[in-house]
XYZ file of C-alpha atoms in Angstrom:
440
model
C 71.190 86.959 69.488
C 70.598 90.421 71.047
C 72.366 93.484 68.803
C 72.681 96.701 69.960
C 73.563 98.836 66.852
C 72.462 102.862 67.065
C 69.847 104.089 64.177
C 73.073 105.639 63.235
C 75.096 102.765 62.897
C 72.041 101.110 61.148
C 71.751 103.718 58.663
C 74.932 101.912 57.475
C 73.914 99.460 54.386
C 77.049 97.344 55.349
C 75.721 97.517 59.170
C 71.999 97.193 58.685
C 72.944 93.244 56.944
C 75.541 92.306 59.310
C 73.024 93.114 62.068
C 69.997 90.730 60.439
C 72.543 88.274 60.541
C 73.945 88.472 63.760
C 69.959 88.203 64.632
C 69.132 84.839 63.202
C 71.775 83.371 65.411
C 70.512 81.476 68.401
C 74.197 80.063 69.144
C 73.287 76.856 69.330
C 77.123 75.814 68.402
C 75.916 73.399 66.081
C 78.433 75.110 63.878
C 81.779 73.631 65.978
C 81.011 70.770 64.719
C 82.056 71.021 61.209
C 84.634 74.151 61.568
C 87.797 72.720 60.113
C 89.626 75.506 62.585
C 87.955 74.718 65.543
C 88.266 70.730 64.491
C 92.019 71.520 64.037
C 92.755 73.975 67.586
C 89.891 73.494 70.217
C 89.338 77.005 70.496
C 85.768 78.761 70.641
C 86.895 82.071 69.258
C 88.465 79.785 66.306
C 84.896 78.242 65.312
C 82.196 80.488 63.859
C 80.231 80.823 66.763
C 83.406 82.574 68.393
C 84.330 84.441 65.498
C 80.209 85.746 65.672
C 81.086 87.104 68.977
C 84.114 89.240 67.908
C 82.453 90.204 64.689
C 79.242 91.270 67.272
C 81.363 93.245 69.982
C 83.554 94.630 66.944
C 80.871 96.599 65.092
C 78.842 97.422 67.596
C 81.292 98.833 69.215
C 82.639 100.994 66.322
C 85.841 100.831 67.229
C 88.766 99.441 65.016
C 89.638 96.340 65.044
C 91.825 95.074 67.311
C 95.042 91.935 67.105
C 92.800 89.216 68.454
C 90.006 90.397 66.269
C 91.999 90.252 63.341
C 93.986 87.210 64.478
C 90.830 84.650 64.745
C 88.911 86.053 62.071
C 92.016 85.686 59.515
C 91.960 81.787 60.398
C 89.294 81.315 59.250
C 88.823 79.541 55.705
C 85.764 81.121 54.640
C 84.711 77.247 52.946
C 81.316 77.747 54.558
C 80.650 74.400 56.293
C 79.055 76.365 59.141
C 76.293 77.573 56.836
C 75.594 74.003 55.451
C 74.984 72.880 59.215
C 73.792 75.920 60.434
C 69.917 75.208 61.547
C 68.904 78.965 61.326
C 70.794 79.965 58.410
C 73.210 82.499 59.540
C 74.757 83.698 56.244
C 78.172 83.565 57.300
C 79.175 84.556 54.337
C 78.227 87.501 53.877
C 79.364 88.384 57.567
C 82.457 87.506 57.394
C 83.095 89.704 53.953
C 82.054 92.482 55.974
C 84.077 91.559 59.219
C 87.515 90.846 56.627
C 86.417 94.271 54.772
C 86.212 96.240 58.119
C 89.148 95.350 59.495
C 90.813 96.407 55.865
C 89.618 99.793 56.681
C 90.188 100.322 60.505
C 93.654 97.868 61.363
C 96.740 98.539 60.651
C 98.856 95.107 59.944
C 102.671 95.080 60.270
C 104.577 96.793 56.892
C 105.763 92.633 55.789
C 102.229 91.595 55.922
C 100.577 95.088 54.048
C 103.273 94.364 51.509
C 102.425 90.650 50.831
C 98.669 90.847 50.489
C 98.869 93.874 48.005
C 101.550 92.147 46.362
C 99.028 88.661 46.085
C 96.577 91.044 44.985
C 98.671 92.672 42.417
C 99.856 90.082 40.561
C 96.818 87.049 41.243
C 93.779 88.385 39.152
C 96.235 89.530 36.276
C 97.474 86.521 34.506
C 99.948 88.070 32.476
C 101.778 89.058 35.996
C 100.964 85.503 37.505
C 102.740 84.054 34.834
C 105.755 85.820 35.129
C 105.574 85.407 39.036
C 105.046 81.645 38.494
C 108.243 81.311 36.465
C 110.465 83.039 39.147
C 109.008 81.239 41.610
C 109.447 77.765 40.196
C 113.240 78.121 39.458
C 113.116 79.778 43.390
C 111.549 76.320 43.913
C 114.290 73.750 44.993
C 116.101 76.569 47.080
C 112.157 76.767 49.289
C 113.934 75.267 52.714
C 117.296 77.413 52.456
C 114.138 80.439 53.482
C 115.561 81.528 56.933
C 114.228 82.112 59.972
C 110.243 81.159 61.484
C 108.825 84.099 61.364
C 105.122 84.156 59.718
C 106.807 85.703 56.455
C 109.434 83.144 56.336
C 106.369 80.696 56.589
C 104.828 82.173 53.992
C 107.613 83.120 51.252
C 108.403 78.962 51.883
C 105.303 77.997 51.586
C 104.687 79.953 48.071
C 107.921 78.475 46.827
C 106.497 75.186 47.758
C 102.686 75.651 46.071
C 104.686 76.890 42.712
C 104.608 73.950 39.800
C 108.231 72.908 38.557
C 106.972 74.115 34.906
C 104.844 76.496 34.388
C 102.385 75.259 31.187
C 102.514 77.510 27.948
C 99.529 80.140 27.333
C 96.909 78.493 25.959
C 94.999 79.947 22.236
C 91.967 80.254 24.302
C 92.741 83.354 26.698
C 92.558 85.482 23.377
C 88.755 86.494 23.511
C 86.542 84.190 20.441
C 83.831 82.323 19.668
C 84.224 78.562 19.136
C 81.214 77.388 17.345
C 78.897 73.745 18.319
C 79.833 70.945 16.165
C 76.805 70.418 14.548
C 73.104 72.182 15.252
C 73.787 74.559 17.831
C 71.479 73.938 20.934
C 73.201 76.744 23.827
C 75.187 79.803 23.473
C 77.364 80.675 27.108
C 79.976 82.957 27.787
C 83.233 81.313 29.904
C 85.014 82.503 32.891
C 88.732 82.009 31.606
C 89.658 83.028 35.021
C 92.736 84.532 36.078
C 95.277 81.538 38.521
C 93.447 78.454 36.813
C 94.664 79.556 32.794
C 98.446 80.092 34.372
C 98.505 77.138 36.255
C 96.362 74.270 34.128
C 95.300 75.878 31.349
C 93.804 72.081 30.293
C 90.557 73.131 32.136
C 89.447 75.661 29.954
C 90.437 73.580 26.924
C 88.427 70.282 27.887
C 85.117 72.906 29.356
C 85.179 74.367 25.544
C 86.019 71.056 23.834
C 82.848 69.098 25.385
C 80.550 71.227 24.716
C 81.474 72.438 21.901
C 80.630 68.440 20.935
C 77.572 68.818 23.251
C 76.567 71.142 20.327
C 77.223 74.568 22.315
C 78.930 77.180 21.443
C 81.087 79.522 23.708
C 81.978 83.024 23.858
C 85.241 84.265 25.552
C 84.580 87.766 26.230
C 86.674 90.707 25.429
C 87.420 92.370 28.793
C 86.799 89.440 31.025
C 88.914 89.216 33.576
C 89.488 87.718 37.677
C 86.019 87.150 39.312
C 87.053 89.529 41.913
C 86.952 86.556 44.689
C 90.599 86.688 45.638
C 90.517 90.342 46.692
C 86.936 89.925 48.364
C 87.899 87.420 50.849
C 91.236 89.577 51.776
C 88.798 92.423 52.147
C 90.115 94.685 49.456
C 86.415 95.892 48.556
C 87.536 98.727 46.294
C 89.767 96.461 44.046
C 87.090 93.295 43.878
C 84.162 95.461 42.674
C 86.155 96.926 40.036
C 87.392 93.153 38.482
C 83.369 92.582 38.650
C 82.451 95.569 37.068
C 84.615 94.790 33.963
C 82.671 90.986 34.312
C 79.222 92.353 33.995
C 80.159 94.875 31.900
C 81.720 92.456 29.214
C 78.827 90.168 29.267
C 76.377 92.043 29.356
C 77.469 93.474 26.303
C 76.511 89.597 25.081
C 73.346 88.863 26.886
C 72.173 92.256 25.321
C 73.264 90.776 22.165
C 73.077 87.128 21.070
C 72.215 86.071 24.965
C 73.083 83.668 27.167
C 72.261 80.366 28.296
C 74.856 80.685 31.112
C 78.089 81.577 32.642
C 79.904 78.246 32.599
C 82.000 78.833 35.391
C 84.943 75.701 35.870
C 86.525 77.284 38.895
C 84.000 76.525 42.031
C 85.859 79.230 43.580
C 84.991 82.164 41.609
C 81.539 80.276 40.957
C 80.651 81.462 44.472
C 81.771 84.766 43.804
C 79.664 85.013 40.461
C 76.855 84.362 41.650
C 76.861 86.636 44.829
C 77.444 89.600 42.597
C 73.706 90.433 43.042
C 74.623 90.820 46.861
C 77.694 92.235 46.711
C 76.161 95.457 43.642
C 72.728 95.892 45.851
C 73.591 99.484 47.029
C 74.759 100.435 43.737
C 72.631 102.561 40.441
C 69.706 100.575 39.325
C 71.426 99.724 36.211
C 74.523 98.352 37.831
C 72.253 96.711 40.144
C 69.978 94.673 37.660
C 72.938 93.712 34.841
C 74.811 92.227 38.349
C 71.702 90.585 38.911
C 71.280 88.888 35.575
C 75.133 87.966 35.650
C 74.386 85.981 39.112
C 71.311 84.408 37.769
C 73.437 82.831 34.709
C 76.325 81.729 36.504
C 76.647 78.291 36.756
C 78.671 75.089 37.131
C 79.942 73.079 34.473
C 78.770 70.374 36.354
C 74.824 72.151 36.019
C 75.384 73.162 32.699
C 76.885 69.313 31.788
C 73.665 67.864 33.401
C 71.211 70.400 31.899
C 72.155 69.605 28.124
C 72.536 65.991 28.785
C 76.254 64.562 29.180
C 76.493 61.548 27.445
C 80.209 59.483 26.837
C 81.085 57.941 23.614
C 84.038 56.042 25.406
C 83.752 52.127 27.374
C 83.981 52.916 30.534
C 87.530 53.219 31.556
C 87.669 50.582 34.680
C 89.188 53.497 37.363
C 88.104 54.238 40.610
C 87.490 57.917 41.592
C 88.558 59.571 45.350
C 85.593 62.099 44.763
C 86.759 65.492 46.796
C 83.464 67.908 46.841
C 85.293 71.680 46.783
C 84.086 74.004 49.796
C 83.005 76.419 46.879
C 80.797 73.820 45.591
C 79.289 71.910 47.932
C 78.532 74.984 50.853
C 78.809 77.269 49.000
C 76.638 76.860 45.777
C 74.868 73.578 47.187
C 76.092 71.450 44.518
C 76.856 68.228 45.884
C 74.841 65.440 43.389
C 75.662 66.315 40.022
C 79.284 65.834 39.805
C 79.514 62.657 41.119
C 76.253 61.662 38.923
C 78.355 63.001 35.445
C 81.369 60.156 36.713
C 79.359 57.532 37.254
C 77.725 58.170 33.661
C 81.332 58.528 32.056
C 81.940 55.284 33.508
C 84.523 55.831 37.065
C 83.646 54.048 40.091
C 83.078 56.448 42.532
C 84.175 56.511 46.206
C 84.245 59.166 49.056
C 86.614 60.065 51.456
C 85.364 60.398 55.242
C 84.959 63.710 56.270
C 83.961 65.022 52.796
C 82.765 67.758 54.283
C 86.244 69.083 56.038
C 87.946 71.678 54.006
C 91.720 70.887 52.302
C 93.223 73.717 53.181
C 93.452 75.352 50.387
C 90.836 78.171 50.263
C 92.283 81.150 48.006
C 95.356 82.735 49.555
C 94.984 80.878 52.791
C 97.666 78.410 51.910
C 100.042 81.091 51.172
C 98.539 83.458 54.450
C 98.335 80.928 56.856
C 100.920 77.533 55.636
C 100.377 75.418 59.293
C 96.921 75.581 59.209
C 96.242 74.676 55.724
C 99.127 71.951 55.631
C 97.760 70.115 58.756
C 94.263 70.155 56.619
C 95.991 68.968 53.697
C 97.447 66.113 55.244
C 94.435 65.065 56.858
C 92.351 65.410 53.106
C 95.409 63.516 51.315
C 94.943 60.935 53.843
C 91.026 60.235 53.890
C 91.628 60.817 49.773
C 94.091 57.321 50.003
C 92.416 55.590 51.853
C 89.163 54.692 49.528
C 91.771 52.787 47.634
C 91.050 54.992 44.232
C 93.123 55.892 41.662
C 92.917 59.857 41.187
C 91.515 62.370 42.765
C 88.833 64.066 40.989
C 87.402 68.177 41.705
C 86.038 70.946 40.459
C 88.117 73.809 42.143
C 91.594 74.765 40.827
C 92.924 75.501 44.270
C 91.985 72.343 45.744
C 93.802 70.452 43.021
C 97.338 72.803 43.360
C 96.390 71.663 47.143
C 96.004 67.965 46.990
C 98.051 67.506 43.810
C 101.234 66.698 45.492
C 100.615 63.295 47.092
C 100.371 59.800 46.133
C 97.647 60.320 44.086
C 97.224 62.687 40.637
C 94.613 65.275 41.101
C 92.770 65.707 37.649
C 89.655 68.510 37.535
C 86.229 66.683 36.601
C 85.509 68.141 33.676
C 88.953 67.203 31.883
C 88.241 62.927 33.002
C 84.364 63.665 31.574
C 85.693 65.417 28.265
C 87.543 62.380 27.967
C 85.255 59.741 28.301
C 83.287 61.762 25.444
C 86.144 61.739 22.675
C 89.063 64.503 24.563
C 91.952 63.612 25.071
C 93.325 61.537 27.967
C 94.310 64.152 31.237
C 97.815 64.199 32.532
C 98.382 62.089 35.695
C 95.785 59.177 34.170
C 98.991 57.054 33.729
C 99.988 57.679 37.124
C 96.567 56.409 38.226
C 96.248 53.041 36.232
C 99.586 52.518 37.716
C 97.629 52.494 41.430
C 94.890 50.757 40.167
């Protein structure tokens, strides 16, 4: 694709990188075949190719973003299915992230929307605040249908209340910093990203991760001062808050890396993993010390399925006689290109693994997308749940808390892959298995 940026524009590293990405696009349109929003809406501007043209025009002109660009870029899930499909290697993730940040700098959103986005940024990345917000939302949840109006804000408020759990889990002891020792001879030492939303919504995931790794002879470190990976802010275009959160994590893990050392930084929420693995890019223009430490952290970041595969996961229980519909989170299959490991581990654990039709299509969760774009998210959710149910499996397995929250209210229970693997290796039976047995 030809671009017309001036030398002065190309002096900006962000513009220079976007120019490189734009020029790699041959506008073949293959991305449209796997784009969820184009699949639903059939609008070229709601496809990666259409958005690329919008971004190109917006950045080349140097003008503020218009409502047209904002509308269609906001509808992008950042599922990255287009990057898996693209034969030219267009790095759409970095391009659309730049566009989102540019929009936040140059476009004045309506006051109510500005307030909501700031509220999400101020609450979701902080477990204490998020827990309090969820307690309030769970109390208001039965009254979601009573929210009046059909405005976007009314739809978003109803979506937030519907997604709130009926009961908020109690805080887990593993939220506090500490070292969880290996059982038997120590075979490895890893850091664990405990995350933000996940540790509030489903603390059992981190608990299962630590139990399983400890039984495998791996010491797990939960570092002081780590927190949200920054993905939620980053994908809303909030550059500075995202970088602050990333810096805190880099500082926390660098102290361990430079001390006793780490074999990996384990991530059990794949949306976070995609961001951690991108820290090197995010800090590419920072001073050398920060850039080097960011690259080290990014190089050590690994999904839990990668770590379990590396250290030789083995079950200790007999096969449970259950079939599992494996939902491959977009951030795992498209963002990190991890497709085989989770399924192979589930098979090794004794589950029969079934794959749904349209496995490459997003479930509609996508970070805050199901809160900000509830109509499209709801359509994708119904489509995904239908495909999963048609597999005839008894339970959904997935590796991302957003997907589990999005899909968990259907006919099939949705359980994190690591909880199933921990169960088969001596851990407790996950919540939802009793329901799965009834479906089996």
